Structures are given as structure tokens and as C-alpha cells.
Short mmCIF file of C-alpha atoms in Angstrom, two decimals:
data_model
loop_
_atom_site.label_atom_id
_atom_site.label_comp_id
_atom_site.label_asym_id
_atom_site.label_seq_id
_atom_site.Cartn_x
_atom_site.Cartn_y
_atom_site.Cartn_z
CA MET A 295 86.30 89.44 116.46
CA ILE A 296 82.80 90.09 117.77
CA HIS A 297 81.38 93.27 119.29
CA GLN A 298 78.13 92.96 121.21
CA TYR A 299 76.08 95.74 122.75
CA LYS A 300 72.54 96.56 123.81
CA LEU A 301 71.03 99.90 122.88
CA ASN A 302 67.50 101.22 122.74
CA GLY A 303 65.98 97.76 123.10
CA TYR A 304 68.11 96.18 120.38
CA ASN A 305 70.69 93.45 121.04
CA ILE A 306 73.31 93.89 118.36
CA VAL A 307 76.14 91.56 117.37
CA LEU A 308 78.78 92.85 114.95
CA ASP A 309 81.14 90.47 113.19
CA VAL A 310 84.05 92.82 112.72
CA ASN A 311 86.02 91.15 109.93
CA SER A 312 83.10 90.40 107.62
CA GLY A 313 81.12 93.54 108.41
CA SER A 314 78.07 91.40 109.22
CA VAL A 315 75.42 92.79 111.56
CA HIS A 316 73.00 90.63 113.54
CA CYS A 317 70.08 91.57 115.75
CA VAL A 318 69.46 88.83 118.32
CA ASP A 319 67.26 88.12 121.31
CA ASP A 320 68.55 87.83 124.88
CA VAL A 321 69.12 84.07 124.67
CA ALA A 322 71.20 84.18 121.49
CA TYR A 323 73.04 87.24 122.84
CA ASP A 324 74.10 85.32 125.94
CA ILE A 325 75.10 82.19 124.01
CA ILE A 326 77.26 84.21 121.61
CA GLN A 327 78.83 85.98 124.59
CA LEU A 328 79.71 82.65 126.22
CA PHE A 329 81.16 81.38 122.93
CA CYS A 330 83.25 84.57 122.68
CA GLU A 331 84.61 84.13 126.19
CA ALA A 332 85.80 80.62 125.32
CA LYS A 333 87.37 81.78 122.05
CA ASP A 334 89.10 84.64 123.87
CA HIS A 335 90.80 82.01 126.02
CA GLY A 336 91.72 79.98 122.96
CA GLU A 337 89.48 77.12 124.03
CA PRO A 338 86.57 75.38 122.29
CA GLU A 339 83.29 76.33 123.90
CA ASP A 340 81.91 73.77 126.38
CA ARG A 341 78.43 73.46 124.88
CA VAL A 342 77.03 71.40 127.72
CA ALA A 343 78.10 74.05 130.22
CA VAL A 344 76.72 76.81 127.99
CA LYS A 345 73.38 75.02 127.79
CA GLU A 346 73.23 74.60 131.58
CA LYS A 347 74.01 78.28 132.16
CA ILE A 348 71.35 79.43 129.70
CA LEU A 349 68.71 77.06 131.11
CA ALA A 350 69.48 78.27 134.63
CA LYS A 351 69.32 81.94 133.65
CA TYR A 352 66.03 81.58 131.74
CA SER A 353 64.45 78.94 133.97
CA GLY A 354 61.22 80.93 134.15
CA ARG A 355 60.69 80.92 130.39
CA ASP A 356 58.80 78.10 128.67
CA ASP A 357 60.30 78.87 125.27
CA VAL A 358 63.89 78.27 126.39
CA THR A 359 64.29 74.50 126.16
CA PRO A 360 67.33 72.27 125.62
CA GLU A 361 66.16 71.65 122.04
CA ASP A 362 65.73 75.36 121.45
CA ILE A 363 69.24 76.09 122.70
CA ASP A 364 70.63 73.34 120.46
CA GLN A 365 68.87 74.96 117.50
CA THR A 366 70.28 78.39 118.37
CA MET A 367 73.78 76.91 118.59
CA ALA A 368 73.22 75.27 115.21
CA ASP A 369 72.18 78.65 113.80
CA ILE A 370 75.38 80.18 115.18
CA ASP A 371 77.39 77.36 113.57
CA GLU A 372 75.66 78.01 110.26
CA LEU A 373 76.53 81.71 110.40
CA GLU A 374 80.11 80.83 111.26
CA GLN A 375 80.29 78.56 108.20
CA GLN A 376 78.92 81.42 106.09
CA LYS A 377 81.75 83.60 107.50
CA LYS A 378 79.22 85.97 109.04
CA LEU A 379 80.14 85.22 112.65
CA PHE A 380 83.56 84.66 114.25
CA SER A 381 85.13 85.29 110.84
CA GLU A 382 88.91 85.49 110.61
CA ASP A 383 90.86 88.66 109.89
CA ILE A 384 92.17 87.92 106.41
CA TRP A 385 92.93 91.57 105.64
CA GLU A 386 96.00 92.28 107.73
CA PRO A 387 98.60 90.43 105.60
CA SER A 388 97.52 92.32 102.49
CA ALA A 389 96.77 95.72 104.04
CA GLY A 390 99.72 97.40 102.32
CA VAL A 391 98.84 95.85 98.96
CA LEU A 392 95.21 96.88 99.30
CA LYS A 393 96.25 100.46 99.92
CA GLU A 394 98.55 100.40 96.88
CA ARG A 395 95.53 99.88 94.66
CA HIS A 396 95.12 103.60 93.97
CA THR A 397 97.59 106.27 94.94
CA GLU A 398 96.93 108.70 92.13
CA VAL A 399 95.51 112.04 93.17
CA LYS A 400 91.76 112.48 93.10
CA ALA A 401 90.92 115.29 95.51
CA PHE A 402 92.13 118.74 96.46
CA CYS A 403 91.30 121.03 99.32
CA LEU A 404 91.95 124.34 97.59
CA HIS A 405 92.84 127.08 100.06
CA VAL A 406 91.73 130.01 97.95
CA ALA A 407 91.89 132.46 100.86
CA HIS A 408 94.11 132.50 103.92
CA THR A 409 92.09 135.28 105.41
CA CYS A 410 88.70 135.48 107.06
CA ASN A 411 85.98 137.96 107.94
CA LEU A 412 85.30 136.17 111.23
CA ASN A 413 87.54 135.68 114.23
CA CYS A 414 86.32 132.34 115.60
CA GLU A 415 88.20 131.47 118.76
CA TYR A 416 88.47 127.73 118.13
CA CYS A 417 89.49 127.89 114.45
CA PHE A 418 92.35 125.47 113.74
CA ALA A 419 93.29 127.82 110.91
CA SER A 420 93.89 130.70 113.36
CA GLN A 421 91.58 133.28 111.81
CA GLY A 422 92.16 131.72 108.42
CA ARG A 423 95.89 132.43 108.24
CA PHE A 424 97.10 128.95 109.24
CA HIS A 425 99.77 130.55 111.44
CA GLY A 426 101.21 132.40 108.44
CA ASP A 427 100.57 135.55 106.44
CA ARG A 428 97.22 136.57 105.03
CA ALA A 429 97.01 135.50 101.39
CA ILE A 430 94.67 135.12 98.45
CA MET A 431 95.19 132.47 95.75
CA SER A 432 95.69 133.90 92.27
CA LEU A 433 93.73 132.55 89.31
CA GLU A 434 97.02 131.44 87.76
CA THR A 435 97.80 129.29 90.82
CA ALA A 436 94.26 127.90 90.94
CA LYS A 437 94.40 126.89 87.26
CA GLN A 438 97.81 125.28 87.73
CA ALA A 439 96.37 123.33 90.67
CA ILE A 440 93.53 122.05 88.47
CA ASP A 441 96.01 121.15 85.71
CA TRP A 442 98.22 119.27 88.18
CA LEU A 443 95.22 117.41 89.60
CA VAL A 444 94.09 116.32 86.13
CA ALA A 445 97.61 115.33 85.06
CA ASN A 446 98.23 113.26 88.19
CA SER A 447 94.84 111.62 88.56
CA GLY A 448 95.56 108.51 86.49
CA ASP A 449 92.37 106.85 85.34
CA HIS A 450 90.18 108.42 88.05
CA TYR A 451 87.02 109.82 86.51
CA ASN A 452 85.59 111.65 89.52
CA LEU A 453 87.80 114.46 90.81
CA GLU A 454 86.90 116.57 93.84
CA VAL A 455 87.81 120.11 94.74
CA ASP A 456 86.72 121.73 98.00
CA PHE A 457 87.00 125.50 98.10
CA PHE A 458 88.29 126.16 101.56
CA GLY A 459 90.06 128.76 103.64
CA GLY A 460 90.04 130.90 105.62
CA GLU A 461 86.87 132.07 104.01
CA PRO A 462 86.65 131.15 100.31
CA LEU A 463 83.96 133.74 99.57
CA MET A 464 86.66 136.38 100.15
CA ASN A 465 88.16 135.21 96.84
CA TRP A 466 84.89 134.51 95.08
CA ASP A 467 85.90 135.58 91.57
CA VAL A 468 88.76 133.06 91.59
CA VAL A 469 86.37 130.36 92.82
CA LYS A 470 84.01 131.00 89.90
CA GLN A 471 86.77 131.21 87.31
CA THR A 472 88.39 128.03 88.65
CA VAL A 473 85.12 126.14 88.30
CA ALA A 474 84.67 127.46 84.76
CA TYR A 475 88.24 126.47 83.85
CA ALA A 476 87.88 122.96 85.28
CA ARG A 477 84.65 122.44 83.32
CA THR A 478 86.53 123.15 80.07
CA LEU A 479 88.86 120.21 80.80
CA GLU A 480 86.24 117.60 81.61
CA LYS A 481 85.35 116.33 78.15
CA ASP A 482 88.84 116.10 76.63
CA HIS A 483 90.35 114.47 79.71
CA HIS A 484 87.36 112.25 80.54
CA LYS A 485 87.03 113.73 84.03
CA HIS A 486 84.10 114.84 86.14
CA PHE A 487 84.66 117.53 88.76
CA ARG A 488 82.65 117.55 91.97
CA PHE A 489 82.96 120.88 93.76
CA THR A 490 82.34 121.64 97.41
CA LEU A 491 82.25 124.99 99.18
CA THR A 492 82.89 125.41 102.90
CA THR A 493 81.77 128.82 104.11
CA ASN A 494 80.97 130.83 107.23
CA GLY A 495 78.12 132.45 105.31
CA VAL A 496 79.01 136.11 105.81
CA GLY A 497 79.63 136.72 102.11
CA ILE A 498 76.54 134.94 100.81
CA ASN A 499 74.35 136.99 98.46
CA ASP A 500 71.93 136.16 95.65
CA GLU A 501 74.69 135.80 93.09
CA VAL A 502 76.66 133.43 95.37
CA ILE A 503 73.49 131.39 95.96
CA ASP A 504 72.75 131.05 92.24
CA PHE A 505 76.28 130.01 91.32
CA THR A 506 76.70 127.70 94.31
CA ASN A 507 73.44 125.90 93.73
CA LYS A 508 74.29 125.42 90.07
CA GLU A 509 77.92 124.30 90.39
CA MET A 510 78.62 122.97 93.88
CA ASN A 511 77.80 119.32 94.55
CA ASN A 512 77.93 119.99 98.26
CA VAL A 513 77.97 123.05 100.48
CA VAL A 514 79.18 123.02 104.07
CA LEU A 515 77.67 125.88 106.07
CA SER A 516 79.21 126.66 109.46
CA LEU A 517 76.64 127.18 112.22
CA ASP A 518 77.04 126.04 115.81
CA GLY A 519 73.35 125.85 116.72
CA ARG A 520 71.82 128.01 119.42
CA LYS A 521 72.44 131.74 119.05
CA GLU A 522 74.25 132.10 122.38
CA VAL A 523 76.45 129.08 121.62
CA HIS A 524 77.26 130.23 118.10
CA ASP A 525 77.96 133.84 119.06
CA ARG A 526 80.19 132.90 121.98
CA LEU A 527 82.98 131.71 119.66
CA ARG A 528 82.02 132.68 116.10
CA LYS A 529 82.51 136.44 116.15
CA PHE A 530 83.35 139.25 113.79
CA ILE A 531 86.70 140.98 114.23
CA ASP A 532 84.94 143.68 116.32
CA GLY A 533 83.57 141.07 118.72
CA ARG A 534 79.97 140.94 117.46
CA GLY A 535 78.36 137.53 117.11
CA SER A 536 77.63 136.41 113.55
CA TYR A 537 74.44 134.35 114.11
CA ASP A 538 71.88 137.00 113.15
CA GLU A 539 73.72 137.85 109.97
CA ILE A 540 74.33 134.36 108.61
CA VAL A 541 71.20 132.39 109.54
CA PRO A 542 68.85 134.15 107.08
CA LYS A 543 71.47 133.72 104.35
CA PHE A 544 71.81 130.01 105.04
CA GLN A 545 68.03 129.62 105.04
CA LYS A 546 67.77 131.38 101.70
CA LEU A 547 70.57 129.30 100.15
CA VAL A 548 69.16 126.00 101.40
CA LYS A 549 65.61 126.85 100.33
CA ALA A 550 66.85 127.63 96.82
CA ARG A 551 69.02 124.51 96.75
CA GLY A 552 66.19 122.01 96.40
CA ASP A 553 67.35 118.41 96.73
CA LYS A 554 71.05 119.09 96.27
CA GLU A 555 73.42 118.10 99.04
CA TYR A 556 74.39 120.47 101.84
CA TYR A 557 75.37 120.23 105.49
CA ILE A 558 74.86 122.63 108.33
CA ARG A 559 78.10 121.96 110.16
CA GLY A 560 78.61 122.89 113.80
CA THR A 561 81.33 122.46 116.37
CA PHE A 562 80.64 121.52 119.96
CA THR A 563 82.99 122.38 122.80
CA HIS A 564 83.18 122.09 126.58
CA ASN A 565 80.75 125.05 126.62
CA ASN A 566 77.95 123.09 124.94
CA VAL A 567 78.33 119.42 125.74
CA ASP A 568 74.52 119.37 125.51
CA PHE A 569 74.99 119.68 121.75
CA THR A 570 71.76 117.94 120.79
CA GLU A 571 70.04 121.19 121.79
CA ASP A 572 72.05 122.86 119.03
CA LEU A 573 71.00 120.24 116.51
CA PHE A 574 67.37 120.71 117.57
CA GLN A 575 67.81 124.45 116.97
CA MET A 576 69.20 123.80 113.49
CA ALA A 577 66.12 121.71 112.72
CA GLU A 578 63.88 124.47 114.13
CA LEU A 579 65.48 126.83 111.62
CA GLY A 580 64.37 124.49 108.82
CA PHE A 581 67.63 122.65 108.15
CA ASP A 582 67.46 118.88 107.66
CA ARG A 583 71.05 117.87 106.84
CA LEU A 584 73.16 118.31 109.94
CA SER A 585 76.64 117.65 111.23
CA ILE A 586 78.25 118.63 114.50
CA GLU A 587 81.83 117.82 115.42
CA PRO A 588 83.86 117.79 118.62
CA VAL A 589 86.24 120.75 118.73
CA VAL A 590 89.86 120.18 117.65
CA CYS A 591 92.14 122.28 119.86
CA SER A 592 94.86 122.28 122.47
CA PRO A 593 93.74 120.71 125.77
CA ASP A 594 94.80 123.97 127.46
CA GLU A 595 91.97 125.95 125.87
CA PRO A 596 89.07 126.76 128.22
CA TYR A 597 86.59 125.35 125.70
CA ALA A 598 88.53 122.07 125.16
CA LEU A 599 86.54 118.90 125.78
CA THR A 600 87.60 116.96 128.86
CA GLU A 601 87.59 113.34 129.96
CA GLU A 602 84.80 114.27 132.39
CA ASP A 603 82.66 115.41 129.45
CA LEU A 604 82.63 111.95 127.85
CA PRO A 605 79.69 110.35 129.73
CA GLU A 606 77.48 113.30 128.81
CA ILE A 607 78.70 113.22 125.20
CA TYR A 608 77.76 109.53 125.00
CA HIS A 609 74.35 110.35 126.47
CA GLN A 610 73.86 113.13 123.94
CA TYR A 611 74.58 110.78 121.04
CA GLU A 612 71.90 108.42 122.36
CA ILE A 613 69.41 111.29 122.71
CA LEU A 614 70.25 112.26 119.15
CA ALA A 615 69.71 108.71 117.86
CA ASN A 616 66.30 108.54 119.52
CA TRP A 617 65.31 111.95 118.17
CA LEU A 618 66.32 110.99 114.63
CA MET A 619 64.31 107.76 114.87
CA GLU A 620 61.25 109.63 116.12
CA ARG A 621 61.59 112.13 113.27
CA GLU A 622 61.83 109.27 110.78
CA LYS A 623 58.71 107.62 112.19
CA ALA A 624 56.89 110.95 112.07
CA GLY A 625 57.72 111.27 108.37
CA LYS A 626 60.04 114.25 108.97
CA PRO A 627 63.48 112.68 108.56
CA VAL A 628 66.67 114.56 109.38
CA VAL A 629 70.08 113.43 108.16
CA PHE A 630 72.93 113.48 110.68
CA TYR A 631 76.24 113.02 108.90
CA HIS A 632 77.84 110.59 111.33
CA TYR A 633 74.77 108.36 111.52
CA MET A 634 74.52 108.16 107.76
CA LEU A 635 75.56 104.54 107.42
CA ASP A 636 74.82 102.49 104.34
CA LEU A 637 75.24 98.88 105.40
CA GLU A 638 74.53 97.48 101.93
CA GLY A 639 76.17 100.13 99.77
CA GLY A 640 78.99 101.24 102.03
CA PRO A 641 82.69 101.33 101.25
CA CYS A 642 84.61 98.33 99.91
CA ILE A 643 87.49 96.73 101.80
CA TYR A 644 90.08 98.82 99.93
CA LYS A 645 88.51 102.04 101.17
CA ARG A 646 87.99 100.68 104.68
CA ILE A 647 91.65 99.80 105.04
CA SER A 648 93.16 102.85 103.40
CA GLY A 649 91.03 105.57 105.00
CA CYS A 650 90.59 109.15 103.86
CA GLY A 651 93.54 109.18 101.46
CA SER A 652 95.31 112.19 102.98
CA GLY A 653 98.87 112.53 101.70
CA THR A 654 98.34 109.97 98.95
CA GLU A 655 95.22 110.77 96.94
CA TYR A 656 94.05 113.88 98.77
CA TYR A 657 96.10 117.05 99.23
CA ALA A 658 95.61 120.58 100.46
CA VAL A 659 96.91 123.37 98.22
CA THR A 660 97.93 126.65 99.85
CA PRO A 661 97.41 130.07 98.21
CA TRP A 662 101.06 129.82 97.09
CA GLY A 663 100.58 126.40 95.50
CA ASP A 664 102.34 124.36 98.18
CA LEU A 665 101.07 120.83 98.77
CA PHE A 666 100.26 119.44 102.23
CA PRO A 667 98.76 116.05 103.21
CA CYS A 668 95.46 117.71 104.17
CA HIS A 669 94.02 121.01 105.34
CA GLN A 670 94.84 120.29 108.98
CA PHE A 671 98.58 120.04 108.25
CA VAL A 672 98.76 123.34 106.37
CA GLY A 673 101.08 125.78 108.12
CA ASP A 674 103.29 123.05 109.56
CA GLU A 675 106.33 123.24 107.29
CA GLN A 676 107.61 119.78 108.21
CA PHE A 677 104.62 118.40 106.26
CA LYS A 678 105.14 120.43 103.09
CA MET A 679 105.29 117.74 100.38
CA GLY A 680 106.04 119.82 97.29
CA ASP A 681 104.12 122.22 95.11
CA ILE A 682 101.85 122.24 92.08
CA TRP A 683 104.65 123.22 89.71
CA ASN A 684 107.24 120.63 90.76
CA GLY A 685 104.94 117.96 92.14
CA ILE A 686 105.67 115.79 95.17
CA THR A 687 109.28 116.34 96.20
CA ARG A 688 109.00 114.68 99.63
CA GLN A 689 108.26 111.09 98.66
CA ASP A 690 109.17 110.09 102.22
CA ILE A 691 106.11 111.94 103.56
CA LYS A 692 103.90 110.30 100.95
CA ASP A 693 105.32 106.89 101.90
CA ASP A 694 104.58 107.59 105.56
CA PHE A 695 100.97 108.42 104.76
CA LYS A 696 100.71 105.44 102.43
CA MET A 697 101.55 103.16 105.34
CA CYS A 698 99.08 104.99 107.54
CA ASN A 699 96.42 102.30 107.27
CA VAL A 700 94.24 100.64 109.87
CA TYR A 701 96.87 97.99 110.61
CA ALA A 702 99.67 100.50 111.17
CA ARG A 703 98.43 101.11 114.70
CA GLU A 704 98.80 98.42 117.33
CA GLU A 705 95.78 99.70 119.26
CA CYS A 706 93.50 99.38 116.22
CA ARG A 707 94.08 95.63 115.97
CA ASP A 708 91.95 95.08 119.06
CA CYS A 709 89.30 97.66 118.15
CA TRP A 710 85.94 96.47 116.84
CA ALA A 711 85.38 99.74 114.93
CA ARG A 712 88.57 99.61 112.87
CA LEU A 713 86.89 98.81 109.57
CA TYR A 714 84.40 101.64 110.11
CA CYS A 715 86.97 104.32 110.96
CA SER A 716 89.91 102.97 108.92
CA GLY A 717 92.36 103.96 111.61
CA GLY A 718 90.99 107.45 112.06
CA CYS A 719 92.26 110.88 111.19
CA ALA A 720 96.04 111.27 110.76
CA ALA A 721 95.83 114.95 111.69
CA ASN A 722 93.93 114.23 114.90
CA ALA A 723 96.50 111.55 115.71
CA PHE A 724 99.41 113.90 115.05
CA HIS A 725 97.98 116.79 117.03
CA GLY A 726 96.97 114.48 119.87
CA THR A 727 100.06 112.25 120.06
CA GLY A 728 102.78 113.80 117.88
CA ASP A 729 102.67 110.87 115.43
CA ILE A 730 100.44 110.41 112.38
CA LYS A 731 100.33 106.71 113.25
CA GLY A 732 99.45 107.49 116.86
CA VAL A 733 96.02 106.84 118.32
CA PHE A 734 94.11 109.77 119.79
CA ASP A 735 92.02 107.79 122.21
CA TYR A 736 89.51 110.57 122.90
CA SER A 737 88.44 110.67 119.25
CA CYS A 738 88.26 106.86 119.21
CA LYS A 739 85.87 106.79 122.17
CA ILE A 740 83.56 109.30 120.52
CA PHE A 741 83.75 107.49 117.18
CA ARG A 742 82.85 104.13 118.71
CA LYS A 743 79.83 105.60 120.45
CA ARG A 744 78.65 107.20 117.22
CA MET A 745 79.05 103.91 115.37
CA GLU A 746 77.04 101.99 117.97
CA CYS A 747 74.22 104.51 117.58
CA ALA A 748 74.49 104.57 113.78
CA VAL A 749 74.36 100.77 113.47
CA MET A 750 71.43 100.62 115.90
CA ILE A 751 69.45 103.05 113.73
CA GLN A 752 70.21 100.99 110.63
CA VAL A 753 69.10 97.81 112.41
CA ALA A 754 65.83 99.50 113.42
CA LYS A 755 65.37 100.63 109.83
CA ALA A 756 66.11 97.18 108.41
CA LEU A 757 63.57 95.61 110.77
CA GLY A 758 60.91 98.06 109.60
CA ASP A 759 60.66 99.77 112.97
CA LEU A 760 61.09 103.26 111.54
CA GLU A 761 58.31 103.08 108.98
CA PRO A 762 55.71 105.77 109.71
CA GLN A 763 53.02 103.09 110.02
CA ALA A 764 55.13 101.11 112.53
CA GLU A 765 54.46 103.84 115.06
CA GLN A 766 50.74 103.88 114.35
CA GLN A 767 50.45 100.12 114.76
CA ARG A 768 51.86 100.14 118.30
CA MET B 228 66.47 81.61 112.40
CA LYS B 229 64.26 82.09 115.41
CA ARG B 230 66.53 84.10 117.68
CA ILE B 231 68.94 85.71 115.20
CA LYS B 232 68.09 88.18 112.45
CA THR B 233 70.96 88.91 110.09
CA ILE B 234 70.83 92.39 108.60
CA GLN B 235 71.77 92.69 104.93
CA THR B 236 75.27 94.16 104.66
CA ARG B 237 77.89 94.51 101.97
CA ASP B 238 79.99 91.37 101.66
CA LEU B 239 83.52 92.59 102.37
CA HIS B 240 85.05 89.37 101.07
CA LYS B 241 83.31 89.84 97.73
CA SER B 242 84.41 93.46 97.65
CA ILE B 243 88.00 92.29 97.08
CA THR B 244 87.06 91.49 93.51
CA GLU B 245 84.28 94.00 92.91
CA GLY B 246 85.69 96.99 94.85
CA GLY B 247 88.73 99.20 94.67
CA CYS B 248 87.70 101.40 91.75
CA GLY B 249 88.62 104.51 93.74
CA GLU B 250 85.75 106.58 92.37
CA CYS B 251 84.07 107.13 95.74
CA GLN B 252 84.11 110.48 97.46
CA THR B 253 87.09 111.39 99.62
CA SER B 254 85.58 111.18 103.07
CA CYS B 255 87.03 114.38 104.48
CA GLN B 256 85.49 116.42 101.68
CA SER B 257 81.96 115.55 102.59
CA ALA B 258 81.03 117.37 105.75
CA CYS B 259 83.13 117.38 108.83
CA LYS B 260 86.67 118.23 107.73
CA THR B 261 87.99 117.23 111.15
CA SER B 262 87.22 113.72 112.30
CA VAL B 263 85.07 106.25 105.93
CA ALA B 264 82.00 104.67 107.52
CA ASN B 265 79.69 107.39 106.29
CA GLN B 266 80.74 107.04 102.68
CA LYS B 267 78.80 105.32 99.95
CA CYS B 268 80.28 103.15 97.25
CA GLU B 269 80.03 105.00 93.96
CA LYS B 270 78.59 101.89 92.33
CA SER B 271 75.67 101.85 94.76
CA LEU B 272 74.61 105.42 93.99
#
């Protein structure tokens, strides 16, 4: 399968099954397109007809000669022999086996607090309670969760724990003691814990900053961008916006963090489809590692994204790509999470087929110690898989998630982005279609646009077009 | 090749034998929490 597109002056050809990426000129682009059309009809390409069409289209160009077209076709043949163009899908028959490779646990989303000091309207956790009672995880439960993770992690060395909520800073002592406890297990069990903290920022103080910057591999800081956008939905219980209170705290934490990883993480809704303005605002505030996500909510909500929003969302992603490239050329790079694509050092085929690992190697743990496939299923009792004292008692749910790979969805078979998204998010699929193996088309459309932009940036980078001097030479 | 530039990418066919260690980061832990392309292979870090 081939995906071709033109963006920002680059003609890009993706060979889906091998992961190969080619940047071609107009002539090669058209020849490959004609070859694809023939293959789509199950016919060998008529090379004489292809040559005639190309010569007719480029009749005004001296460099497009019959010999030149023959050479380009020979180049295409060579790439096909190298399995970098028109490569076959050899993964589907073994998709289940590939996913079986590792099903031990390696990551927890630890819900240390089902309560929150903000009252954000769009929160999928419903003010942190996940449609249940307010609750705080005890240290005993947190330690048992760590013990269960270690005991069920097989030969995994790297284990991950994200402190999540609700608002995890509302149970800060347990967070600190859990980290300290986990560290005591590392040497004897040959494990390495990587901790993440996701916070709304209200509870940040100097002590939180010091501990976080010492112990947390990554920090996710919730900020929606412009003050009026942020304050419209991210409010205190009394209705006040939270922007003025949290921004200075985030700035202080990030400044003290040095080179360690963090993300300013926003949500865009129907109210701010012009979300690049929010990313620009984040950069104005001095942040250089950014992420902004489409809101996850019922389509009935007034801030829900609509089908009519999509063209503008696509446009915004292109604006964003251009802005990031300009920043790179100016020597002031900004990282945008979804454009952070490593073509050479990206995920292997096992990871690409099996996806995020929810329900198999990644679980959410509630304050009571119950296990759910991921944080977005917490509160939906039909997805309760067991608990940290008795382990997984609903093997049927685990089996369902195990089969939730990229080839479990009919629609994914024809999608060029399937080995980038791995079939997408099971929670999004469930909330959008009622089935974890469903396809939530809206998310797919946004994902594909992001991937086109991300690949284009990587192509520009690989060609040396984003070097600071490249701009000066023009 | 005059009209085609191939960008260096990870060889997915080779990754059958060299991949699958499972030590990479769980994608949903990294930033967005709501919606694997952006992951790095642990061996490339």
C-alpha cells in the first residue's frame, strides 16, 4: 500500500508496510501514482501508456525525456526489489503472535486521588471522581500496587508509574512515599521505575518542584493556552478561572527542571478550533515542550468538536507545522508531542501492531486498588478486571484487549496510517462506537492529518532544509 | 536516484528479529493521555 500527498512544497510517498518514506519530484510522483492505479485494479502497469501520459503532461520541460522516464521507472523497480516501495503486508497473518510477545505488566496509571481542586467542565473524570465517590489512595494500597506491578512484570526492566487523578497533588505525601518505596525495590528486583506526574498545577509549591524535578522522569502540566480559553473551562469550584494562579507555578517548575522532560498539555474544543493561537501563547510564556489534544466528550456538549470543525482543524495543523519549522530554522526549536516522529529510531513492528498496551501491559489502579484497562475506563464497572490483591480475575477482558490490535478492525486494513497509530485508542473507540474494536472515524481523520504534517517535517529535516543556515542561504 | 530521495527509516522487516524487547515507554504515559508513532525505541535512546 502506498500513500502519496503534497504538503508545503514536498511530494511525499509513504510505503505503508515497510515504513519507508520517499521525497520525490512531480514526475516521479505522477509515475508512482499511475503505477498505483494499475495495481489497485490488479493489473500490471502499461509502461508505454504511462510514458506517453508523462511526456504529454510535461511536454514543456526539456529534462523530461523518454530515457529519463525509463530511468525513473527503473529506480522505482529497484526500490520495489528492496521492499521499500509497493511492499507486501506480511504482518497480518502473525499479528496475534506478535502481540503475544509481551503481555506482562509494565505500566500503571496510579489514581492516587479521586478528587480535584478544579471543576473543569470537559474533564472525562467528572471533577476527578470518575462518576463515583471522592477518594484518596492509602499508602498501603499504593505499596501493594507497586508490589503487584513488580511481581507481575516478568523480565521487564523499565516499569512506569504515572501519578494521576483527579489531582494527584491532593495526595502528595502518598506520592512521595510511593516513590521512595519503589526505589527500595529497584536493586533487588532488577527494575527501574520511571515516574510521571500529571497535574493541574494548583498545588505546586517549592517543595513539590524540588521533589518532582528530582524524581519524575516526565511531568504533564495542564494548560489550555490563552487565558480566556483556559479560564472558560478550567475553573475553581467557585467559578474563578485558574490561569493566573497556575502559570507562574508552571514557569517556576519548568525553569528549575533544566533539560528534564515535561509537557505543557492543553485541550482544544469547539470554542478554540484556532488552537495554534494557544500553542503560540504557551511558547510566549517560555514553554518549549507542548501538546494539545482534541477534547474527549459526548457530542451533545456545547464545546464538542463537530464535523464542520475538521477543515479548520486540518488548517491549524498545517499552520503549526510551518511555525515549528520556522522556529527550528531560527534556532529556537519547540517540541510538539504529536509531531515528534523518529523515523530511524521509532517503534519496532511488535509495538506498532500491539499499540498502547491497555488492558494487557498497562492498567489503571483506582484508590481502592481495582484494576481497569486504562484511566479512561475507570468508573465503568463492566471493565473492572480485578484488583491488586487478587490480580486479574476477568481474563476475558484481558483477552479482548489482547486481540485489540491493528488488524482487529476491518477499517484499519485500508488505512495508510495503521502502523503509525496501531489501531488507535481503545477508549476513544469504545466511547465513540460502543466497541473497543470499533473505529472512531473523527479521531482517525485528525490522526492522519497530524501524521502527514509530522512526516513532512521529518522529510524537511532529513533533507537539511531546517538547518539554521539553510534559511540564510536562500 | 535523480527524482527520488529515500529518507532513512527504521527497517520494519529487520525489527522482527531485533525488536520486541518491550522496554519502550507505554505511549499513553507520555503526554496526551487521550488519543505509538511518537514513541522512541528504547535501544535508540
